[in-house]
XYZ file of N, CA and C in Angstrom:
357
model
N 0.828 -1.207 0.000
C 0.000 0.000 0.000
C 0.864 1.260 0.000
N 1.971 1.231 0.748
C 2.868 2.378 0.805
C 3.756 2.368 -0.429
N 3.829 3.502 -1.107
C 4.690 3.669 -2.261
C 5.672 4.801 -1.990
N 6.961 4.521 -2.181
C 8.016 5.464 -1.874
C 8.904 5.647 -3.094
N 9.199 6.890 -3.430
C 10.082 7.202 -4.547
C 11.116 8.217 -4.090
N 12.392 7.819 -4.120
C 13.506 8.726 -3.872
C 14.053 9.198 -5.218
N 14.351 10.480 -5.322
C 14.838 11.025 -6.580
C 15.748 12.219 -6.323
N 16.410 12.677 -7.369
C 17.230 13.877 -7.300
C 18.722 13.639 -7.273
N 19.153 12.394 -7.197
C 20.570 12.096 -7.157
C 21.239 12.325 -8.493
N 22.565 12.211 -8.486
C 23.324 12.396 -9.699
C 24.798 12.531 -9.409
N 25.544 12.907 -10.431
C 26.981 13.125 -10.336
C 27.254 14.607 -10.125
N 28.030 14.935 -9.100
C 28.333 16.321 -8.787
C 29.789 16.432 -8.346
N 30.406 17.585 -8.607
C 31.783 17.823 -8.195
C 31.858 18.162 -6.712
N 33.005 17.892 -6.067
C 33.171 18.310 -4.677
C 32.865 19.797 -4.505
N 32.146 20.122 -3.431
C 31.717 21.488 -3.189
C 30.382 21.839 -3.803
N 29.847 20.959 -4.621
C 28.576 21.200 -5.272
C 27.387 20.884 -4.396
N 26.187 21.012 -4.978
C 24.942 20.829 -4.237
C 23.971 19.952 -5.000
N 23.118 19.261 -4.260
C 22.011 18.492 -4.801
C 20.839 18.586 -3.841
N 19.623 18.470 -4.362
C 18.444 18.361 -3.518
C 17.724 17.060 -3.839
N 17.642 16.185 -2.845
C 16.958 14.915 -2.989
C 15.509 15.039 -2.526
N 14.635 14.250 -3.128
C 13.229 14.231 -2.762
C 12.804 12.824 -2.369
N 11.927 12.743 -1.393
C 11.321 11.488 -0.962
C 9.820 11.690 -0.968
N 9.147 11.087 -1.933
C 7.701 11.212 -2.066
C 7.034 9.923 -1.631
N 6.054 10.035 -0.745
C 5.412 8.869 -0.138
C 3.909 8.959 -0.311
N 3.298 7.882 -0.763
C 1.854 7.791 -0.861
C 1.361 6.588 -0.068
N 0.083 6.588 0.280
C -0.509 5.482 1.004
C -0.418 5.590 2.513
N -0.032 6.743 3.041
C 0.062 6.975 4.475
C -0.521 8.344 4.824
N -0.810 8.529 6.115
C -1.156 9.869 6.591
C 0.172 10.574 6.810
N 0.658 11.225 5.785
C 2.028 11.717 5.731
C 2.366 12.666 6.873
N 1.445 13.544 7.234
C 1.742 14.613 8.178
C 2.089 14.120 9.578
N 1.725 12.899 9.943
C 2.008 12.395 11.284
C 3.324 11.614 11.356
N 3.998 11.440 10.242
C 5.215 10.629 10.191
C 6.470 11.454 10.439
N 7.320 10.963 11.338
C 8.707 11.400 11.366
C 9.459 10.588 10.317
N 10.306 11.241 9.537
C 10.974 10.588 8.422
C 12.466 10.853 8.472
N 13.246 9.806 8.210
C 14.689 9.926 8.197
C 15.270 9.695 6.818
N 16.413 10.329 6.576
C 17.218 10.061 5.395
C 18.381 9.157 5.801
N 18.588 8.103 5.034
C 19.666 7.150 5.246
C 20.558 7.113 4.019
N 21.776 6.610 4.198
C 22.643 6.391 3.049
C 23.476 5.139 3.268
N 23.858 4.520 2.167
C 24.702 3.341 2.210
C 25.779 3.463 1.145
N 27.029 3.542 1.600
C 28.171 3.610 0.713
C 28.690 2.201 0.459
N 29.426 1.999 -0.633
C 29.969 0.672 -0.928
C 30.802 0.119 0.224
N 30.520 -1.117 0.631
C 31.268 -1.760 1.693
C 30.917 -1.303 3.091
N 29.910 -0.455 3.246
C 29.528 0.060 4.554
C 28.066 -0.252 4.851
N 27.719 -0.217 6.133
C 26.337 -0.403 6.547
C 25.519 0.854 6.259
N 24.224 0.661 6.119
C 23.324 1.803 5.967
C 23.320 2.622 7.259
N 23.428 3.945 7.138
C 23.466 4.815 8.298
C 22.400 5.899 8.197
N 21.906 6.324 9.349
C 20.963 7.428 9.411
C 21.731 8.739 9.272
N 21.347 9.549 8.302
C 21.987 10.830 8.055
C 21.322 11.943 8.857
N 20.013 11.948 8.877
C 19.250 12.950 9.596
C 17.776 12.627 9.535
N 16.986 13.359 10.296
C 15.558 13.089 10.354
C 14.782 14.373 10.594
N 13.489 14.301 10.322
C 12.583 15.417 10.577
C 11.334 14.864 11.229
N 10.869 15.522 12.287
C 9.681 15.079 13.002
C 8.425 15.586 12.315
N 7.276 15.107 12.801
C 6.009 15.586 12.273
C 5.838 17.084 12.495
N 6.478 17.622 13.531
C 6.421 19.047 13.825
C 7.461 19.880 13.114
N 8.373 19.238 12.372
C 9.358 19.970 11.600
C 10.720 20.114 12.248
N 10.925 19.540 13.432
C 12.240 19.582 14.061
C 13.182 18.617 13.369
N 14.447 19.006 13.224
C 15.423 18.191 12.511
C 16.610 17.836 13.382
N 17.285 16.756 13.002
C 18.498 16.316 13.664
C 19.388 15.670 12.614
N 20.716 15.766 12.801
C 21.654 15.300 11.802
C 22.837 14.607 12.453
N 23.436 13.688 11.716
C 24.680 13.092 12.152
C 25.786 14.150 12.048
N 26.795 14.052 12.922
C 27.815 15.091 13.001
C 28.505 15.363 11.664
N 28.708 14.340 10.864
C 29.471 14.488 9.637
C 28.790 15.363 8.586
N 27.489 15.614 8.724
C 26.777 16.422 7.736
C 26.211 17.708 8.317
N 26.353 17.930 9.613
C 25.828 19.144 10.235
C 26.433 20.386 9.606
N 25.580 21.344 9.300
C 26.017 22.573 8.663
C 26.054 22.494 7.162
N 25.943 21.296 6.595
C 25.974 21.119 5.149
C 24.644 20.619 4.585
N 23.952 19.759 5.334
C 22.695 19.170 4.875
C 21.520 19.783 5.632
N 20.381 19.931 4.952
C 19.168 20.455 5.557
C 17.972 19.626 5.106
N 17.192 19.146 6.065
C 15.978 18.384 5.769
C 14.760 19.280 5.952
N 13.825 19.192 5.025
C 12.577 19.934 5.116
C 11.446 19.052 4.625
N 10.212 19.487 4.841
C 9.071 18.705 4.381
C 7.972 19.606 3.865
N 7.210 19.083 2.920
C 6.051 19.755 2.361
C 4.900 18.767 2.460
N 4.092 18.902 3.501
C 3.017 17.946 3.735
C 1.962 17.975 2.632
N 1.773 19.124 1.991
C 0.809 19.219 0.904
C 1.221 18.375 -0.293
N 2.524 18.124 -0.429
C 3.042 17.316 -1.526
C 3.468 15.925 -1.089
N 3.265 15.584 0.186
C 3.711 14.291 0.725
C 5.176 14.030 0.393
N 6.012 15.053 0.589
C 7.404 14.972 0.179
C 8.328 15.522 1.262
N 9.446 14.816 1.479
C 10.537 15.271 2.332
C 11.750 15.511 1.451
N 12.484 16.579 1.748
C 13.637 16.956 0.944
C 14.924 16.856 1.757
N 16.014 16.600 1.064
C 17.347 16.653 1.651
C 18.195 17.570 0.785
N 18.424 18.789 1.267
C 19.294 19.736 0.580
C 20.729 19.454 1.003
N 21.582 19.154 0.045
C 22.961 18.760 0.297
C 23.886 19.803 -0.315
N 24.621 20.527 0.524
C 25.564 21.540 0.080
C 26.982 21.143 0.471
N 27.957 21.793 -0.155
C 29.371 21.539 0.138
C 29.681 20.053 0.133
N 29.238 19.378 -0.898
C 29.365 17.926 -0.962
C 30.820 17.488 -1.030
N 31.094 16.365 -0.382
C 32.422 15.772 -0.314
C 32.393 14.382 -0.935
N 33.540 13.887 -1.401
C 33.565 12.527 -1.954
C 33.021 11.477 -0.990
N 33.229 11.655 0.306
C 32.736 10.693 1.279
C 31.220 10.700 1.433
N 30.533 11.657 0.801
C 29.072 11.651 0.771
C 28.529 10.707 -0.296
N 29.391 10.162 -1.124
C 28.966 9.251 -2.179
C 28.288 8.026 -1.575
N 27.049 7.770 -1.993
C 26.262 6.671 -1.444
C 24.924 6.620 -2.159
N 24.186 5.546 -1.905
C 22.782 5.487 -2.284
C 21.977 6.011 -1.106
N 21.098 6.963 -1.358
C 20.318 7.618 -0.312
C 18.885 7.107 -0.314
N 18.367 6.810 0.883
C 17.035 6.267 1.077
C 16.284 7.082 2.126
N 14.965 6.965 2.138
C 14.160 7.534 3.205
C 13.289 6.449 3.827
N 12.932 6.638 5.103
C 12.050 5.703 5.779
C 11.462 6.365 7.020
N 10.398 5.763 7.539
C 9.759 6.270 8.744
C 10.680 6.126 9.942
N 10.627 7.102 10.839
C 11.424 7.108 12.060
C 10.525 7.056 13.292
N 11.142 6.800 14.439
C 10.419 6.831 15.711
C 9.880 8.229 15.948
N 8.631 8.305 16.382
C 8.005 9.583 16.676
C 6.912 9.415 17.709
N 6.123 10.450 17.865
C 5.042 10.395 18.843
C 3.916 9.463 18.426
N 3.716 9.299 17.130
C 2.649 8.452 16.630
C 3.164 7.051 16.341
N 2.244 6.086 16.372
C 2.593 4.684 16.187
C 2.680 4.361 14.695
N 3.718 4.905 14.051
C 3.917 4.679 12.626
C 4.799 3.459 12.394
N 4.695 2.871 11.222
C 5.402 1.651 10.871
C 6.337 1.918 9.693
N 7.624 1.515 9.786
C 8.530 1.687 8.653
C 8.059 0.908 7.434
N 8.411 1.389 6.269
C 8.085 0.685 5.046
C 9.321 -0.060 4.527
N 9.108 -0.945 3.567
C 10.226 -1.644 2.947
C 11.105 -0.632 2.221
N 12.419 -0.862 2.258
C 13.362 0.040 1.601
C 13.052 0.152 0.114
N 13.056 1.378 -0.382
C 12.847 1.612 -1.795
C 14.118 1.410 -2.584
N 14.114 1.903 -3.806
C 15.280 1.737 -4.682
C 16.406 2.700 -4.349
N 16.093 3.778 -3.643
C 17.085 4.786 -3.319
C 17.471 5.620 -4.532
N 18.315 6.621 -4.288
C 18.826 7.448 -5.373
C 20.327 7.622 -5.189
N 21.077 7.420 -6.254
C 22.537 7.422 -6.200
C 23.087 8.837 -6.216
N 23.963 9.129 -5.262
C 24.706 10.388 -5.221
C 26.185 10.062 -5.367
N 26.815 10.640 -6.371
C 28.236 10.433 -6.605
C 28.931 11.783 -6.617
N 29.900 11.957 -5.721
C 30.659 13.200 -5.612
C 32.082 12.910 -6.061
N 32.460 13.456 -7.191
C 33.762 13.155 -7.775
C 34.181 14.267 -8.717
N 35.488 14.506 -8.768
C 36.042 15.470 -9.704
C 36.488 14.800 -10.994
């Protein structure tokens, strides 16, 4: 029932920017806390940052000051604005439901969107 589409990835030079989108259907979107995850080759999937139903955000130390998460409930979409990109940001990026005040259930991992930072 839940359909998730991650998009916006691509090839970018170090120092460049990208904006990723996570569009979700089949849920009451406004009550969900949502996180952005990434998985680099040879590494485990890690939580990059999250946004609550109220719009509060949190980030892993390695991306603080560079990445910004926002949401547009009217579009059922969460965004990840990525600035000052580094080669170590190269990964497949995914979104999923996070722990919050409401009893929401994570969905199966989608296809993700590839971000490659290289000169």
